[in-house]
Short mmCIF file of C-alpha atoms and ligand atoms in Angstrom, two decimals:
data_model
loop_
_atom_site.label_atom_id
_atom_site.label_comp_id
_atom_site.label_asym_id
_atom_site.label_seq_id
_atom_site.Cartn_x
_atom_site.Cartn_y
_atom_site.Cartn_z
CA ALA A 16 115.47 114.46 127.23
CA LEU A 17 114.86 117.51 129.24
CA GLN A 18 111.55 118.74 129.13
CA ALA A 19 109.80 122.26 128.85
CA GLY A 20 106.11 122.56 129.73
CA ILE A 21 103.63 124.90 128.01
CA VAL A 22 101.24 126.72 130.60
CA GLY A 23 98.77 129.24 130.48
CA LEU A 24 95.34 130.16 130.94
CA PRO A 25 92.42 128.52 128.90
CA ASN A 26 92.10 129.71 125.21
CA VAL A 27 95.42 131.50 124.87
CA GLY A 28 96.62 129.10 122.28
CA LYS A 29 98.48 126.44 124.09
CA SER A 30 96.94 123.42 122.18
CA THR A 31 97.37 125.24 118.88
CA LEU A 32 100.97 125.36 119.78
CA PHE A 33 101.18 121.80 121.25
CA ASN A 34 99.69 120.75 117.69
CA ALA A 35 102.55 122.53 115.81
CA VAL A 36 105.14 120.75 117.98
CA SER A 37 103.36 117.33 117.82
CA ASN A 38 103.17 117.68 114.31
CA SER A 39 106.76 118.42 113.58
CA ALA A 40 107.29 115.52 116.05
CA LYS A 41 105.17 112.93 114.03
CA ALA A 42 107.28 114.36 110.81
CA GLN A 43 110.52 113.84 112.35
CA ALA A 44 109.50 110.50 113.82
CA SER A 45 109.82 108.62 110.20
CA ASN A 46 113.47 109.87 109.84
CA TYR A 47 114.90 109.27 113.08
CA ARG A 48 114.56 106.03 115.46
CA PHE A 49 114.07 108.07 118.70
CA CYS A 50 111.05 110.04 118.06
CA THR A 51 107.96 108.63 120.05
CA ILE A 52 105.41 110.53 121.18
CA GLU A 53 102.99 110.37 123.98
CA PRO A 54 99.55 112.29 124.03
CA ASN A 55 100.76 115.35 125.55
CA VAL A 56 104.64 115.04 124.98
CA GLY A 57 106.37 115.83 121.83
CA LEU A 58 109.91 115.19 121.19
CA VAL A 59 111.48 117.65 118.87
CA ASN A 60 114.54 118.05 116.90
CA VAL A 61 116.42 121.32 118.00
CA PRO A 62 117.25 123.40 114.63
CA ASP A 63 120.88 123.93 114.33
CA GLU A 64 121.92 125.56 111.15
CA ARG A 65 125.53 124.39 112.16
CA LEU A 66 124.48 120.74 111.55
CA ASN A 67 123.68 121.67 107.91
CA VAL A 68 126.84 123.57 107.32
CA LEU A 69 128.75 120.25 108.63
CA THR A 70 126.62 118.20 106.70
CA THR A 71 127.76 119.96 103.35
CA LEU A 72 131.38 119.77 104.57
CA VAL A 73 131.44 116.12 105.81
CA VAL A 74 128.56 114.61 103.33
CA PRO A 75 127.75 112.04 105.85
CA GLU A 76 125.25 108.98 105.52
CA ARG A 77 123.15 110.32 108.20
CA ILE A 78 122.58 113.60 110.02
CA VAL A 79 121.19 113.26 113.68
CA PRO A 80 120.02 116.32 115.59
CA THR A 81 119.58 116.55 119.26
CA GLN A 82 116.08 116.88 120.75
CA ILE A 83 114.07 118.41 123.78
CA GLU A 84 110.58 117.07 124.86
CA ILE A 85 107.65 119.75 124.95
CA VAL A 86 104.91 118.92 127.33
CA ASP A 87 101.28 120.15 126.84
CA ILE A 88 100.11 121.28 130.42
CA ALA A 89 96.74 122.26 129.81
CA GLY A 90 94.04 123.17 132.42
CA LEU A 91 95.61 125.56 134.63
CA VAL A 92 92.85 128.11 135.96
CA ARG A 93 92.48 130.80 138.46
CA GLY A 94 92.32 128.95 142.01
CA ALA A 95 94.32 125.98 140.83
CA SER A 96 96.52 126.25 143.97
CA LYS A 97 93.45 125.64 145.89
CA GLY A 98 92.49 122.72 143.77
CA GLU A 99 90.12 124.37 141.57
CA GLY A 100 89.83 122.61 138.21
CA LEU A 101 91.96 119.71 138.85
CA GLY A 102 94.71 122.29 139.67
CA ASN A 103 96.71 120.08 141.74
CA LYS A 104 97.10 117.58 138.96
CA PHE A 105 98.45 120.34 136.57
CA LEU A 106 100.93 121.95 139.23
CA ALA A 107 102.31 118.32 139.78
CA ASN A 108 103.01 118.17 136.11
CA ILE A 109 104.67 121.70 136.21
CA ARG A 110 106.71 120.21 138.97
CA GLU A 111 108.25 117.19 136.59
CA VAL A 112 109.33 119.71 133.79
CA ASP A 113 112.87 121.50 133.79
CA ALA A 114 111.56 124.88 132.29
CA ILE A 115 108.22 126.70 131.63
CA ILE A 116 106.93 128.14 128.20
CA HIS A 117 104.01 130.47 129.42
CA VAL A 118 101.73 131.32 126.35
CA ILE A 119 100.06 134.48 126.73
CA ARG A 120 97.00 135.68 124.80
CA CYS A 121 97.87 138.78 122.82
CA PHE A 122 94.98 138.50 120.34
CA GLU A 123 91.42 139.71 120.52
CA ASP A 124 89.14 137.52 118.89
CA GLU A 125 85.31 137.82 120.45
CA ASN A 126 84.40 134.43 119.17
CA ILE A 127 86.89 133.18 121.46
CA LEU A 128 85.65 132.77 125.06
CA ARG A 129 87.86 134.56 127.82
CA ASP A 130 86.92 133.97 131.58
CA GLU A 131 88.85 137.19 132.41
CA GLY A 132 87.05 139.78 130.39
CA ALA A 133 89.16 142.17 127.99
CA ILE A 134 92.53 140.88 126.65
CA ASN A 135 94.84 141.64 129.47
CA PRO A 136 98.38 139.75 128.83
CA VAL A 137 100.09 141.47 132.13
CA GLY A 138 96.98 140.39 134.24
CA ASP A 139 96.72 136.81 132.72
CA LYS A 140 100.62 136.30 133.58
CA GLU A 141 99.66 137.29 136.97
CA ILE A 142 97.21 135.01 137.54
CA ILE A 143 99.25 132.04 136.45
CA ASP A 144 102.28 133.51 138.44
CA THR A 145 100.15 133.76 141.76
CA GLU A 146 98.86 130.11 141.37
CA LEU A 147 102.35 128.85 141.45
CA GLN A 148 103.53 131.24 143.98
CA LEU A 149 100.82 130.01 146.33
CA LYS A 150 101.90 126.43 145.65
CA ASP A 151 105.49 127.46 146.40
CA LEU A 152 104.40 129.18 149.60
CA ASP A 153 102.84 125.98 150.78
CA SER A 154 105.66 123.93 150.08
CA VAL A 155 108.03 126.46 151.55
CA GLU A 156 106.03 126.56 154.88
CA LYS A 157 105.78 122.82 155.12
CA GLN A 158 109.35 122.69 155.13
CA LEU A 159 109.77 125.61 157.40
CA GLN A 160 107.47 123.71 159.92
CA LYS A 161 109.85 120.93 159.82
CA LYS A 162 113.16 122.66 159.81
CA GLU A 163 112.48 125.15 162.70
CA LYS A 164 111.73 121.95 164.98
CA GLN A 165 115.19 120.71 163.77
CA ALA A 166 116.99 123.91 164.04
CA LYS A 167 116.65 123.91 167.79
CA THR A 168 119.31 121.05 168.10
CA ASP A 169 121.30 121.64 164.88
CA SER A 170 122.91 125.18 163.93
CA LYS A 171 123.40 123.93 160.16
CA ILE A 172 119.86 123.55 159.79
CA LYS A 173 119.26 127.05 161.52
CA VAL A 174 120.90 128.63 158.12
CA GLU A 175 118.38 126.62 156.05
CA VAL A 176 115.49 128.31 157.99
CA GLU A 177 116.79 131.47 157.26
CA ILE A 178 116.90 130.70 153.66
CA LEU A 179 113.51 129.45 153.64
CA GLN A 180 111.96 132.51 155.52
CA ARG A 181 113.72 134.58 152.70
CA CYS A 182 111.79 132.50 150.27
CA LYS A 183 108.59 132.92 152.37
CA ALA A 184 108.80 136.48 152.46
CA HIS A 185 109.52 136.90 148.83
CA LEU A 186 106.61 134.94 147.80
CA GLU A 187 104.46 136.53 150.10
CA GLN A 188 105.24 139.88 148.14
CA GLY A 189 104.16 138.15 144.97
CA LYS A 190 107.52 137.57 143.53
CA SER A 191 108.57 134.43 141.91
CA ILE A 192 111.68 132.41 143.46
CA ARG A 193 113.67 132.65 140.17
CA SER A 194 113.97 136.53 141.00
CA LEU A 195 115.32 135.80 144.63
CA GLU A 196 119.05 136.64 144.81
CA LEU A 197 120.88 133.29 146.35
CA SER A 198 124.09 132.26 146.73
CA LYS A 199 125.34 128.94 145.22
CA GLU A 200 124.93 127.09 148.58
CA ASP A 201 121.40 128.78 149.17
CA LYS A 202 120.23 127.77 145.74
CA ALA A 203 121.16 124.01 146.72
CA VAL A 204 118.84 124.37 149.79
CA VAL A 205 116.12 125.68 147.58
CA ALA A 206 116.59 123.51 144.80
CA ASP A 207 115.59 120.42 146.97
CA LEU A 208 112.14 121.60 147.23
CA PHE A 209 111.48 121.64 143.39
CA LEU A 210 109.64 124.90 143.61
CA LEU A 211 107.42 125.89 140.48
CA THR A 212 108.64 129.52 140.39
CA ASP A 213 112.03 128.45 140.62
CA LYS A 214 112.22 127.02 137.05
CA PRO A 215 113.42 129.00 134.15
CA VAL A 216 110.76 130.66 132.09
CA LEU A 217 110.19 132.26 128.70
CA TYR A 218 106.89 133.91 127.33
CA VAL A 219 105.08 133.05 124.06
CA ALA A 220 103.12 136.36 123.06
CA ASN A 221 100.42 134.77 120.76
CA VAL A 222 99.55 137.71 118.54
CA ASP A 223 97.40 137.84 115.42
CA GLU A 224 98.58 137.51 111.97
CA PRO A 225 99.01 141.13 110.97
CA SER A 226 101.30 141.63 114.19
CA MET A 227 103.25 138.50 113.92
CA HIS A 228 106.61 140.34 112.89
CA THR A 229 105.97 143.64 114.59
CA GLY A 230 104.07 142.50 117.89
CA ASN A 231 101.23 144.62 119.08
CA LYS A 232 100.27 146.91 122.08
CA PHE A 233 99.39 143.79 124.02
CA SER A 234 103.03 142.15 123.57
CA GLU A 235 104.63 145.43 124.33
CA ALA A 236 102.90 145.53 127.57
CA LEU A 237 103.99 142.07 128.28
CA LYS A 238 107.71 142.80 127.35
CA GLU A 239 107.45 145.95 129.50
CA ALA A 240 105.94 143.82 132.60
CA VAL A 241 108.85 141.03 132.52
CA LYS A 242 111.71 143.30 131.50
CA ASN A 243 113.31 142.86 135.14
CA GLU A 244 112.97 138.96 134.88
CA ALA A 245 115.42 138.68 132.16
CA ALA A 246 113.08 136.46 130.28
CA GLU A 247 112.67 136.16 126.74
CA VAL A 248 109.42 137.07 124.95
CA ILE A 249 108.86 135.32 121.77
CA ILE A 250 106.06 137.01 119.54
CA MET A 251 104.58 134.33 117.27
CA ASN A 252 101.04 133.44 115.88
CA ASN A 253 100.25 129.95 117.05
CA SER A 254 97.33 129.54 114.50
CA ILE A 255 100.01 129.79 111.60
CA GLU A 256 102.60 127.81 113.01
CA ALA A 257 100.14 125.06 113.44
CA GLN A 258 99.21 125.44 109.72
CA ILE A 259 102.69 125.21 108.69
CA SER A 260 103.53 121.96 110.80
CA GLU A 261 100.43 120.21 109.07
CA MET A 262 101.99 120.69 105.56
CA GLU A 263 103.74 117.94 104.26
CA ASP A 264 105.16 118.92 101.01
CA PRO A 265 108.28 121.04 101.80
CA ASP A 266 107.47 123.20 98.77
CA ASP A 267 103.69 124.03 99.86
CA LYS A 268 105.57 125.00 103.28
CA ALA A 269 108.28 127.02 101.50
CA LEU A 270 105.74 128.81 99.62
CA PHE A 271 103.25 129.28 102.55
CA MET A 272 106.12 130.83 104.59
CA ASP A 273 107.02 133.07 101.72
CA GLU A 274 103.62 134.38 101.81
CA TYR A 275 103.91 135.48 105.40
CA LYS A 276 107.39 136.62 104.78
CA MET A 277 108.93 134.04 107.45
CA LYS A 278 112.67 132.94 106.87
CA GLU A 279 111.50 129.85 109.05
CA PRO A 280 108.97 128.61 111.40
CA ALA A 281 108.78 130.62 114.34
CA LEU A 282 108.33 127.18 116.48
CA ASP A 283 111.95 126.84 115.28
CA ARG A 284 112.95 129.93 117.40
CA LEU A 285 111.07 128.87 120.03
CA ILE A 286 112.63 125.15 120.36
CA ARG A 287 116.17 126.92 120.18
CA SER A 288 115.04 129.46 122.84
CA ALA A 289 113.76 126.48 125.23
CA TYR A 290 117.04 124.52 124.71
CA GLN A 291 118.80 127.61 125.62
CA LEU A 292 116.62 127.94 128.51
CA LEU A 293 117.20 124.64 129.82
CA GLY A 294 121.00 125.31 129.90
CA LEU A 295 121.71 123.09 127.32
CA ASN A 296 124.80 123.18 124.90
CA THR A 297 125.59 121.20 121.75
CA TYR A 298 128.81 119.45 120.55
CA PHE A 299 129.30 117.54 117.55
CA THR A 300 130.52 114.43 116.23
CA ALA A 301 131.38 114.64 112.48
CA GLY A 302 132.14 111.33 110.72
CA VAL A 303 131.38 110.00 106.95
CA GLN A 304 128.65 107.62 108.58
CA GLU A 305 127.19 110.32 110.91
CA VAL A 306 127.06 113.97 111.73
CA ARG A 307 125.52 114.11 114.97
CA ALA A 308 124.52 116.96 117.53
CA TRP A 309 124.89 115.95 121.23
CA THR A 310 123.48 117.63 124.33
CA PHE A 311 125.39 118.61 127.32
CA HIS A 312 124.93 121.18 130.21
CA ASN A 313 126.61 124.19 130.89
CA GLY A 314 129.85 123.63 132.52
CA TRP A 315 130.37 120.07 131.89
CA LYS A 316 134.06 118.52 131.25
CA ALA A 317 135.00 116.26 128.58
CA PRO A 318 134.70 112.73 130.31
CA GLN A 319 131.09 113.68 131.16
CA CYS A 320 130.25 114.69 127.71
CA ALA A 321 131.70 111.57 126.35
CA GLY A 322 129.15 109.63 128.59
CA VAL A 323 126.34 111.08 126.70
CA ILE A 324 127.40 108.97 123.93
CA HIS A 325 128.05 105.91 126.10
CA THR A 326 128.80 105.30 129.70
CA ASP A 327 132.02 103.47 128.81
CA PHE A 328 133.14 106.33 126.83
CA GLU A 329 133.17 108.38 130.36
CA LYS A 330 134.43 105.40 132.50
CA GLY A 331 137.18 104.77 130.13
CA PHE A 332 137.87 108.26 128.79
CA ILE A 333 141.53 108.79 127.79
CA LYS A 334 141.59 112.02 125.99
CA ALA A 335 139.44 114.10 123.25
CA GLU A 336 140.49 115.51 119.96
CA VAL A 337 138.86 118.76 119.70
CA ILE A 338 138.23 121.34 117.06
CA ALA A 339 136.52 124.60 117.29
CA TYR A 340 133.45 124.93 115.17
CA ASN A 341 134.66 127.73 113.19
CA ASP A 342 137.95 126.16 112.75
CA PHE A 343 136.24 123.06 111.32
CA VAL A 344 134.27 125.40 109.04
CA LYS A 345 137.41 127.37 107.94
CA TYR A 346 139.79 124.57 107.10
CA LYS A 347 136.72 122.43 105.74
CA SER A 348 137.49 119.00 107.24
CA GLU A 349 139.21 117.47 110.42
CA ALA A 350 142.30 116.99 108.16
CA GLY A 351 142.32 120.25 107.35
CA ALA A 352 142.02 121.69 110.68
CA ARG A 353 144.87 119.25 111.88
CA ASP A 354 147.02 120.58 109.16
CA ALA A 355 146.51 124.05 110.12
CA GLY A 356 147.44 122.89 113.96
CA LYS A 357 143.76 123.61 115.24
CA LEU A 358 143.07 119.98 116.33
CA ARG A 359 143.68 120.24 120.07
CA ILE A 360 144.13 117.24 122.54
CA GLU A 361 142.57 117.96 125.72
CA GLY A 362 142.26 115.96 128.96
CA LYS A 363 140.02 115.16 131.71
CA GLU A 364 139.75 118.98 132.80
CA TYR A 365 138.76 120.32 129.53
CA LEU A 366 135.34 122.43 129.94
CA VAL A 367 133.53 121.43 126.52
CA LYS A 368 132.17 124.57 124.51
CA ASP A 369 129.04 124.79 122.60
CA GLY A 370 129.98 123.87 118.97
CA ASP A 371 132.94 121.95 119.62
CA ILE A 372 133.85 118.96 117.19
CA MET A 373 134.70 116.14 119.43
CA HIS A 374 136.51 112.93 118.98
CA PHE A 375 136.85 110.81 122.23
CA ARG A 376 139.71 108.30 122.71
CA PHE A 377 138.93 105.81 125.36
CA ASN A 378 139.98 102.23 126.80
CA VAL A 379 137.39 99.63 126.75
P1 GDP B 7 94.17 126.61 125.16
O1 GDP B 7 92.96 126.57 125.71
O2 GDP B 7 95.15 127.69 125.58
O3 GDP B 7 94.93 125.21 124.47
O4 GDP B 7 93.73 127.28 123.42
P2 GDP B 7 93.63 126.83 122.25
O5 GDP B 7 95.08 126.58 121.23
O6 GDP B 7 92.60 125.56 122.01
O7 GDP B 7 92.98 127.86 121.23
C1 GDP B 7 91.86 128.47 121.64
C2 GDP B 7 91.09 129.08 120.43
O8 GDP B 7 91.75 130.01 119.84
C3 GDP B 7 91.28 128.14 119.30
O9 GDP B 7 89.75 128.24 118.47
C4 GDP B 7 92.27 128.66 118.53
O10 GDP B 7 91.96 128.09 117.13
C5 GDP B 7 92.24 130.18 118.64
N1 GDP B 7 93.34 130.91 118.36
C6 GDP B 7 94.55 130.11 118.75
N2 GDP B 7 95.88 130.93 118.37
C7 GDP B 7 95.17 132.10 117.90
C8 GDP B 7 95.69 133.21 117.25
O11 GDP B 7 96.88 133.47 117.04
N3 GDP B 7 94.74 133.97 116.85
C9 GDP B 7 93.24 133.85 116.77
N4 GDP B 7 92.39 134.53 116.22
N5 GDP B 7 92.80 132.73 117.12
C10 GDP B 7 93.78 131.76 117.67
#
């Protein structure tokens, strides 16, 4: 599964959030085969209302959601890029993840220590950004040195050098690579470096309980500061999420959430957003034995999607029977959709759409 890593300064509520993640992972582990969990990795189900709808229509023996991994990357501090506080280790951990969940403290509490003085969400974000940018600058400069030598004899490498120089200038201005405009070809050159600030990001504004539905002046300031990043800001209260995740009895949980006027745990929102941030989509298989969600990447064709179930499905792919989610719901079953002419036969070039209900035909 793809991974999103939780980062942020100390005492902003990262562990509290990760506890919520890991409790949900544990709760799910008893129901599904695939949920194992390492100390700092939680494998969590991606909540999807469509699975529930399909379940009521098909009434299968088993429901299997899709999953992502959330990784706790604790310990990032000012100076990490210079090796401060095991900085290099944590930065290396960030390199391994596919997307970043950046937790920002937007609550006041004088009992909870802050190295950086008064609550300052924008400043906190900049500290972390700066560390990641400095680390990237390091990587880019090293690569530049190497490539500049080669460029003397190879004109193709000259182009790469130009791209790297643009990256360098951008980072030196205190900007992240994800905000640098690059063509598709240029992006491929940059992708080889696995730069930290190239990874997609979303922000969690960890607010206190009275602001959990509305946000507060801190989360507003954060929103304002990131509005040019096209990044999502999720307002939530991590302590309450951790409490919800600790409740085993569903009735207790519902009562508790009702008290706080919550329709669902904010964690569910966060996981769905992380899934989108990772560029992931879902298709379904819907049989009486199992209704199941499967993950595929934006832009994948039918055979590649079939390969998610089994490599043989991809190798022996013949065709796919496809029903759009809305049609399946409207006609209430595969047979209903077929009778209404809504079951399509698609071939190797078909670009699978989010929500498609798929049935693959293949040679063994
Ligand atoms: P980390 O260092 O970022 O992992 O931070 P922790 O999750 O360990 O949280 C630091 C402290 O802040 C703990 O005592 C938490 O209970 C507390 N905390 C976390 N979230 C909130 C919150 O939303 N409001 C308040 N008042 N305290 C919180």
